[in-house]
Amino acid sequence: MNKTFKSMIRISFCVILMLAILYVILNRQLQKYSSGDFTAKHKVKNVIMMVPDGCSNSLQTLARWKKGEALTLDSMLVGAVKTYMTNSIITGSAAAVTAFATGKKTTVGFLSVGPRAEDVLTIFGHSGEETQYKPMATVLEAAKLKGKAVGLVATSTICHATPAGFACHVDNRNKYNEITEQMVYENLDVAFGGGKQYFLPESEGGARTDGENLLGVLRDKGYKIVEKREEILGISSGKVWGVFAMNHMRADLDRRQFSSGQPSLAEMTAKAIELLSRDKDGFFLMVEGSQIDWAGHANDPIHMVTDFLAFDEAVKVAVEFARKNKETLVLAFPDHNCGGMTIGHGHTKVPYSATKVEDLIDPLKRMKITSGALKYQIGNDYSYANMSKEISEWWGMNITKGDYNAIKKLMDNGTSLNYAIGEVISGNYTVIGWTSHNHTGEDVPLWAYGPNRPVGLYDNTDLAKITASALGFNLDEVNKELFVEVGEIFSNYDLDKSDAANPVLKIDSLELPINKNILMAGGEVHELNGLVVYAPMTEKVYIPMDAVRIIEGYGVRH
Ligand SMILES: [Zn+2]
């Protein structure tokens, strides 16, 4: 070999080596900055949606100052979400969850059914008369059809709007009995929250007017029912339903004081992930910090910030799982803002340009319970002596007669006690401002972690579509599979309402009870892959294709 040839080999070797080093460095940078430690080769098998109900960026800032260090969510901020619904630019929780559960917007108070045509915003350009009140398939239902395990976790009753929207189809979020019944027959793998009263008939101390005992139904279906923190921590397999309170669970701050028998949101999230991740097909989980919204309505800064920090702890659990698992997309976002919280307000005692961390945090440190628990402590004695004593004991503020009069005046105008206290104390003793006791309509932050995480401004309906495409299903196809209007297929059918609380669809001799996934043929009982849903406003009944095939199998003519 001559010298020139040898040096050519040497040069080529050096060039190849440099290119290889460059490739490794570039790839690492791409992984770091483009998709949060993930490359395109990681496929999504699991989606965890996490919703801090009713807040926005201002609460993220407040929570960071309160904690004194970065939140888990801080490293996940990737964009923002538009929140409006079909009849208002300011949404309610039911319409909001419908958007990110089904990919379609709806009317205030509706849960995963089509919007009513009468008051649709002009921006939509059409009223949608043909689809009003029609059930719309959710990402949870679609994931279940794909064989994935599914779960819901909340700190409210489980039938409250946000968890319910994934597993029921009703035109009124307050129909708690119907909602709970549908959720029980959705065959969830894990459900943790409150609301035990909606599982029990009135005769057994519950709220059900249809005489059914849904805890009994769950037991027959093979669920373990748990009611205490220790029980949930001890479970390691199977389908589990946790009912940790007759009504809502405690606020995180009050739980620590008064109800240590209830699990934290992070503990429920960890257990749900542990149970769901045993399914080899993957899972879909929704976790809600339900009460952040209620704190916003009450203008209660301590309830809001402590429940948000509890939510951030739950996010940490999900992200730690996703980091190890590598096939999990975590999407977190509020459904809307509530209370219009600001850091700084128009009449603070210190000028805005001289506001110290202590000005923000010290009043919060003195508040030992939520305003809801404070209301309970005050009881029915609204005298100055009693109110000032309790506010001093639990919130560490010595209110003046002027503060007292302001609270009383708000109450005289119909504001509830804890809302009035929240408003007056925030205004006079903190630098935290509020613009409303209701929801507000700005975009909310989007946080995400995992493969192909979204970056940018999205509509709330996009979150369902992102989930659908990540998990590999098409919601239009799932809608066709799950919700067929009976009248479009069979001409001879009847909705038997002789037992008004338990209506039954009858086709020939076949019976399909409303709000369940059951078809009864004489002695035979078929379990369907979707619910039988009645839309009272249009008097239409919807059944899954599964039911249509079984009915045809019995020789029923169209
Ligand atoms: Zn709200």
Tab-separated table of N, CA and C in Angstrom, residues 6-7 22 24 55 89 142 173 192 194 210 244 263 272 275 378 387 391 406 439 466 469 509 514 534 543 548:
chain	number	residue	atom	x	y	z
A	6	LYS	N	-2.788	5.076	2.335
A	6	LYS	CA	-2.900	4.945	3.797
A	6	LYS	C	-3.489	6.201	4.420
A	7	SER	N	-2.982	7.381	3.972
A	7	SER	CA	-3.490	8.622	4.589
A	7	SER	C	-4.947	8.864	4.202
A	22	LEU	N	-21.065	13.437	15.948
A	22	LEU	CA	-22.038	14.498	15.674
A	22	LEU	C	-23.466	13.953	15.734
A	24	VAL	N	-24.557	11.316	17.393
A	24	VAL	CA	-24.928	11.003	18.786
A	24	VAL	C	-25.318	12.286	19.523
A	55	CYS	N	-58.942	26.105	37.028
A	55	CYS	CA	-57.833	26.980	37.417
A	55	CYS	C	-57.067	27.394	36.175
A	89	ILE	N	-69.089	31.326	25.474
A	89	ILE	CA	-67.622	31.353	25.374
A	89	ILE	C	-66.972	31.009	26.713
A	142	ALA	N	-63.771	3.904	23.912
A	142	ALA	CA	-62.997	3.425	22.766
A	142	ALA	C	-61.811	2.583	23.220
A	173	ARG	N	-76.142	17.020	34.071
A	173	ARG	CA	-75.095	16.516	34.952
A	173	ARG	C	-75.590	16.227	36.372
A	192	PHE	N	-62.038	5.332	41.663
A	192	PHE	CA	-61.807	5.794	43.034
A	192	PHE	C	-62.409	7.188	43.189
A	194	GLY	N	-65.667	9.616	45.685
A	194	GLY	CA	-66.720	9.607	46.698
A	194	GLY	C	-68.056	9.236	46.080
A	210	ASP	N	-84.515	4.255	42.486
A	210	ASP	CA	-84.947	3.121	41.658
A	210	ASP	C	-84.847	1.790	42.400
A	244	PHE	N	-64.988	6.393	48.989
A	244	PHE	CA	-64.333	6.822	50.226
A	244	PHE	C	-65.136	7.839	51.031
A	263	PRO	N	-57.728	8.193	51.311
A	263	PRO	CA	-56.449	8.254	50.593
A	263	PRO	C	-56.247	9.631	49.956
A	272	ALA	N	-54.169	3.216	41.115
A	272	ALA	CA	-54.857	3.029	39.837
A	272	ALA	C	-53.860	2.624	38.754
A	275	LEU	N	-52.672	-0.998	39.222
A	275	LEU	CA	-53.667	-2.006	38.834
A	275	LEU	C	-53.881	-2.036	37.316
A	378	ILE	N	-67.940	27.546	62.129
A	378	ILE	CA	-68.728	28.708	62.554
A	378	ILE	C	-70.159	28.292	62.890
A	387	MET	N	-67.929	34.658	64.900
A	387	MET	CA	-67.212	34.636	63.615
A	387	MET	C	-65.760	35.062	63.775
A	391	ILE	N	-62.586	32.646	62.931
A	391	ILE	CA	-61.660	33.078	61.863
A	391	ILE	C	-60.264	33.272	62.452
A	406	ALA	N	-68.803	43.676	56.127
A	406	ALA	CA	-68.678	43.370	54.695
A	406	ALA	C	-69.113	41.927	54.416
A	439	HIS	N	-66.939	30.679	36.688
A	439	HIS	CA	-65.894	30.331	35.728
A	439	HIS	C	-65.541	31.553	34.892
A	466	ILE	N	-56.110	13.720	20.051
A	466	ILE	CA	-54.709	13.343	20.302
A	466	ILE	C	-54.662	11.987	21.001
A	469	SER	N	-55.679	9.180	18.504
A	469	SER	CA	-54.662	8.793	17.528
A	469	SER	C	-53.461	8.151	18.223
A	509	SER	N	-89.783	-10.074	22.077
A	509	SER	CA	-89.791	-10.538	23.465
A	509	SER	C	-88.468	-10.207	24.165
A	514	ILE	N	-82.731	0.364	30.248
A	514	ILE	CA	-82.006	1.616	29.976
A	514	ILE	C	-80.913	1.815	31.025
A	534	TYR	N	-81.088	6.259	26.701
A	534	TYR	CA	-82.348	6.897	26.304
A	534	TYR	C	-82.157	8.416	26.341
A	543	ILE	N	-78.608	1.899	21.046
A	543	ILE	CA	-78.042	0.616	21.493
A	543	ILE	C	-76.751	0.348	20.703
A	548	VAL	N	-77.603	-5.046	18.249
A	548	VAL	CA	-78.296	-5.238	16.965
A	548	VAL	C	-78.014	-6.645	16.433
